[in-house]
PDB file of C-alpha atoms in Angstrom:
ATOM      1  CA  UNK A 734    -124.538 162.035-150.679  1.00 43.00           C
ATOM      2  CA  UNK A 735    -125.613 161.709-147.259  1.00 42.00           C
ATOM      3  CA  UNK A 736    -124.640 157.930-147.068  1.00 42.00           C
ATOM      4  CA  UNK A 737    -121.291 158.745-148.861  1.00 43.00           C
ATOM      5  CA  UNK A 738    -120.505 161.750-145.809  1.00 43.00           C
ATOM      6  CA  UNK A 739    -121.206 159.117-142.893  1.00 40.00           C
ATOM      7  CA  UNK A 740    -118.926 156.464-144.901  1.00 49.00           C
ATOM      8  CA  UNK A 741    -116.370 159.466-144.694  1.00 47.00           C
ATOM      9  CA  UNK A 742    -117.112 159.996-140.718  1.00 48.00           C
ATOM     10  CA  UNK A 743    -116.844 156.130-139.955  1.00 54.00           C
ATOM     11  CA  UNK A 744    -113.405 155.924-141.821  1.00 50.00           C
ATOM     12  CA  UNK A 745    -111.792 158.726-140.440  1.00 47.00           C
ATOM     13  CA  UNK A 746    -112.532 157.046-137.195  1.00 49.00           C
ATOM     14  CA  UNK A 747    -111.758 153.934-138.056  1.00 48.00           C
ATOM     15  CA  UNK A 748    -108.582 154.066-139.324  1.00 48.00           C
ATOM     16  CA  UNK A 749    -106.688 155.560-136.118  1.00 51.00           C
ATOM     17  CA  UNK A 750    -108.630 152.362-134.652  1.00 50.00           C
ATOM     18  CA  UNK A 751    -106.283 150.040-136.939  1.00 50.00           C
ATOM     19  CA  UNK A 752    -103.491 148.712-135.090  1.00 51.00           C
ATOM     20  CA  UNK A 753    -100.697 149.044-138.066  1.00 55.00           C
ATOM     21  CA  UNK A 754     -98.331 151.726-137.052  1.00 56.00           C
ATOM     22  CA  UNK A 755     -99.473 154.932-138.660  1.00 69.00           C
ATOM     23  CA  UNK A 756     -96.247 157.080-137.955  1.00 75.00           C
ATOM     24  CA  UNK A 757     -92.728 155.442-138.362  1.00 81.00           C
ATOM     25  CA  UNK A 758     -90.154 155.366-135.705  1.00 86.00           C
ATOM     26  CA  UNK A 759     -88.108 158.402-135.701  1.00 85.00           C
ATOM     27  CA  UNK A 760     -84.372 157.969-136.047  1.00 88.00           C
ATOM     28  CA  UNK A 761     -83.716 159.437-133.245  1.00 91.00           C
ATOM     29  CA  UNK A 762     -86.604 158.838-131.297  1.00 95.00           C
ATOM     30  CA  UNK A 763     -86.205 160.433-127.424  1.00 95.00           C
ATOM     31  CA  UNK A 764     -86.950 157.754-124.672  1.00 96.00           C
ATOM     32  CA  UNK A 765     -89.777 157.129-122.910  1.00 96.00           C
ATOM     33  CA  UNK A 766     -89.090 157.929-119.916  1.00 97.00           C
ATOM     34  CA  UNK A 767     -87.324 161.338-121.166  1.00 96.00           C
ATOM     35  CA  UNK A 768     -90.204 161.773-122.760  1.00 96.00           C
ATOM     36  CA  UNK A 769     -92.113 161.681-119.691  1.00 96.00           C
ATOM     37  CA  UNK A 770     -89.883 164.310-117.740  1.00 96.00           C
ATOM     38  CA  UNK A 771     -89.865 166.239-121.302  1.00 95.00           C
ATOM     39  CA  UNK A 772     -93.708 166.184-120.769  1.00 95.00           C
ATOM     40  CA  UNK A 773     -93.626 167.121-117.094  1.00 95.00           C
ATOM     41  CA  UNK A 774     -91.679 170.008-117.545  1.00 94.00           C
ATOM     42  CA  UNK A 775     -93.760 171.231-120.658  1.00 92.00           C
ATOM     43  CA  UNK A 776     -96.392 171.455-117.989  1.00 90.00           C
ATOM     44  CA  UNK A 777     -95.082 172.948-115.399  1.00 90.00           C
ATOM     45  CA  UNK A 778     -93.363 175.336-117.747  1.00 87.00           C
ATOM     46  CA  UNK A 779     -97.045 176.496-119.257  1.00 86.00           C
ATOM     47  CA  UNK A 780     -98.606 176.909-115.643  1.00 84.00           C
ATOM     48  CA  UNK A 781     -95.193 178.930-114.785  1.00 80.00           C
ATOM     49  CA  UNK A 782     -96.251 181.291-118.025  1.00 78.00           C
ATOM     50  CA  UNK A 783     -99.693 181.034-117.142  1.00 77.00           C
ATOM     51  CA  UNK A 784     -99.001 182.299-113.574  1.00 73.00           C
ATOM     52  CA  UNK A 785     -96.685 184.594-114.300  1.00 75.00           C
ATOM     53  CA  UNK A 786     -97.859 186.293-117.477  1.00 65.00           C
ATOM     54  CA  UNK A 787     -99.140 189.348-116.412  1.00 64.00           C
ATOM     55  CA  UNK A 788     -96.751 190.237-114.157  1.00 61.00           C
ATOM     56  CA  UNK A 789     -95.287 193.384-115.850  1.00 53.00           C
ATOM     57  CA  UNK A 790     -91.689 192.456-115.452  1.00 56.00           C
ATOM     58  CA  UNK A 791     -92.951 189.290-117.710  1.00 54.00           C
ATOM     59  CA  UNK A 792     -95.233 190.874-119.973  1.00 53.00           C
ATOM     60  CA  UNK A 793     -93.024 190.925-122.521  1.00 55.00           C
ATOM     61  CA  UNK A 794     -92.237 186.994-122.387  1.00 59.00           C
ATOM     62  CA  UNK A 795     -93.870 184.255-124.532  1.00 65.00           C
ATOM     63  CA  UNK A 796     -94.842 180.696-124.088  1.00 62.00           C
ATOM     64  CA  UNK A 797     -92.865 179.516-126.692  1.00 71.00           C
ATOM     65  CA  UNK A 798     -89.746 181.086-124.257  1.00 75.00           C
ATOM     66  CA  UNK A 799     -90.813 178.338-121.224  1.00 78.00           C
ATOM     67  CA  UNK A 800     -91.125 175.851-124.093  1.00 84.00           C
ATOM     68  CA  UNK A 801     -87.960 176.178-125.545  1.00 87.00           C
ATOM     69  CA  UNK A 802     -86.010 176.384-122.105  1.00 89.00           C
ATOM     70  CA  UNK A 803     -87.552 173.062-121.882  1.00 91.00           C
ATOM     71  CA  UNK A 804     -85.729 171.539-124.695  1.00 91.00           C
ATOM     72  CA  UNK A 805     -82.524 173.342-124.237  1.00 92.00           C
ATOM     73  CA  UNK A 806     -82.653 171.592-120.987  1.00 94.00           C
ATOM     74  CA  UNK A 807     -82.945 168.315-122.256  1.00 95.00           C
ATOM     75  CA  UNK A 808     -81.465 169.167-125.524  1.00 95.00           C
ATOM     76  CA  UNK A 809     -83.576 167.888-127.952  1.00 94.00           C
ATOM     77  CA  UNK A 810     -84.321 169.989-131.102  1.00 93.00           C
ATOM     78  CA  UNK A 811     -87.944 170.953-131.206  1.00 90.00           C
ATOM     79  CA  UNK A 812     -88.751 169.220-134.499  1.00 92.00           C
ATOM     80  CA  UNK A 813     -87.343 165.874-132.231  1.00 94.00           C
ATOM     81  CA  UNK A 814     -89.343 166.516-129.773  1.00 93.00           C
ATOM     82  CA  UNK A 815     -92.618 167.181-132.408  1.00 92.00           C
ATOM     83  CA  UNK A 816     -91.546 164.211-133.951  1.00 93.00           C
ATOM     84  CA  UNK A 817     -90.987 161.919-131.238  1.00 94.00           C
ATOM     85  CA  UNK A 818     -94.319 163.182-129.691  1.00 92.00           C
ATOM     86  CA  UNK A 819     -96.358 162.605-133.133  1.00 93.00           C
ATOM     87  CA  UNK A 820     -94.703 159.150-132.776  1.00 94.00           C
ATOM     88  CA  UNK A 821     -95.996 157.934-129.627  1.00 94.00           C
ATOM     89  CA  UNK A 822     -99.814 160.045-129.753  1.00 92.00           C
ATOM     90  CA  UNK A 823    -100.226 157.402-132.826  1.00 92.00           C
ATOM     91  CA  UNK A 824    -100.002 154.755-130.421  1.00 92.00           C
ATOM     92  CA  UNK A 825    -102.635 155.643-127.822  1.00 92.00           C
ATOM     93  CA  UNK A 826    -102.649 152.956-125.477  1.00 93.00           C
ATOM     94  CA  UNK A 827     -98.932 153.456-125.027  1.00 94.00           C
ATOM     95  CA  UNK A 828     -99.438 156.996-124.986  1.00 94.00           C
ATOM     96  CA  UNK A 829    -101.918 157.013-122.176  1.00 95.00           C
ATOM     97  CA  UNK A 830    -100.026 154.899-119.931  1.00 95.00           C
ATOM     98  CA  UNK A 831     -97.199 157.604-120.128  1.00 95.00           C
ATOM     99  CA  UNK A 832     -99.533 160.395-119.967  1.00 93.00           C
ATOM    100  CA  UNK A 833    -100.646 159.119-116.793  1.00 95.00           C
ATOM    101  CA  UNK A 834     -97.254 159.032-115.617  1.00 96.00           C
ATOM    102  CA  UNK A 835     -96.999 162.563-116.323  1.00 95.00           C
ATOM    103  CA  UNK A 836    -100.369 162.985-114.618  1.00 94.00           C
ATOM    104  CA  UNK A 837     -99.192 161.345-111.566  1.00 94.00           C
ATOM    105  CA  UNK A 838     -95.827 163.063-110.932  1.00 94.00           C
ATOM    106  CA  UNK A 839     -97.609 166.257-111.636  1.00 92.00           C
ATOM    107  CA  UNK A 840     -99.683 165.358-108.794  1.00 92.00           C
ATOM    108  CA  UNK A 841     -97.418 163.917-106.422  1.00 91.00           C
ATOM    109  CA  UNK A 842     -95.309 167.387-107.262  1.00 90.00           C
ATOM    110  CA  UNK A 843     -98.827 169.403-105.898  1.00 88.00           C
ATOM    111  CA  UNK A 844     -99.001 167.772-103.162  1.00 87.00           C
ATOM    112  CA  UNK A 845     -95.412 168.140-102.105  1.00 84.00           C
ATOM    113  CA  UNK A 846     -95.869 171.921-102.667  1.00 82.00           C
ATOM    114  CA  UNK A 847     -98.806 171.930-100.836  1.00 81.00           C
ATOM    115  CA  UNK A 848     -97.884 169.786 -97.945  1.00 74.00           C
ATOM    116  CA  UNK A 849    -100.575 167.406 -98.060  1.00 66.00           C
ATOM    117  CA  UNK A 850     -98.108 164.570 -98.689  1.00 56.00           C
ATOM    118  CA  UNK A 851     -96.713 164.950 -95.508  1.00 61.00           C
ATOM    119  CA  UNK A 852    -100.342 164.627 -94.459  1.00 62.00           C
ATOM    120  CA  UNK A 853    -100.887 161.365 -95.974  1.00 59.00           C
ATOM    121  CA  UNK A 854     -97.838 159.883 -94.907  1.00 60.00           C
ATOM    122  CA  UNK A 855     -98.474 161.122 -91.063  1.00 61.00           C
ATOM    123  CA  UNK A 856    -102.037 159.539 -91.751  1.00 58.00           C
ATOM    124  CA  UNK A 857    -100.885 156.134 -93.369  1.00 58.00           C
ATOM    125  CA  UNK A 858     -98.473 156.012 -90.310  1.00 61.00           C
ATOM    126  CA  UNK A 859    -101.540 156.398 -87.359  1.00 60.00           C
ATOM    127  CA  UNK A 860    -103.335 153.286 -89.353  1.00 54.00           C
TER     128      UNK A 860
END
């Protein structure tokens, strides 16, 4: 039994390891790089409920309000955007190289906001 359960464990793991394509391609499968502003806004749209949610004008709003602003933005039906994001998380490498474009425009964003761009750029200019 216990040889059978770690057989289990190393297959479960295993197979996301293969590199066949576990999820088809969506029909309609939103671009990359809309993806990526999709993704960016998702974010900023949680730390904007996040921030704001006990405010008592916004008490009564719900994440799923940011989310969906989101979409209607870009209009993409949320099961697209499920889909199309189920579609690229089964291919991780991929995945991670846009997820660090998110990361990085998220960033750059912070910075802006926080002035310490300017900084850098003032900084990079004195070298």
């Amino acid at each position: 039994m216990k040889n059978a359960f770690l057989i289990l464990i190393i297959a479960v793991f295993a197979f996301p390891a293969c590199e066949n394509e576990i999820m088809p391609k969506p029909e309609h499968l939103i671009k990359e790089k809309k993806m990526i502003n999709m993704l960016v806004d998702v974010h900023l749209a949680e730390a904007a409920y996040n921030h704001i949610r006990y405010d008592s004008a916004m008490i009564n709003s719900r994440t799923e309000n940011f989310y969906y602003s989101v979409l209607d933005k870009y209009e993409v039906t949320d099961s697209l955007f499920e889909q199309s994001l189920v579609y690229y998380e089964s291919h991780p490498k991929n995945f991670e190289k846009m997820y660090r474009k998110v990361m990085s425009r998220l960033s750059e964003m912070e910075q802006e906001r926080s002035g310490r761009k300017e900084e850098l750029l003032k900084f990079e200019e004195e070298e």
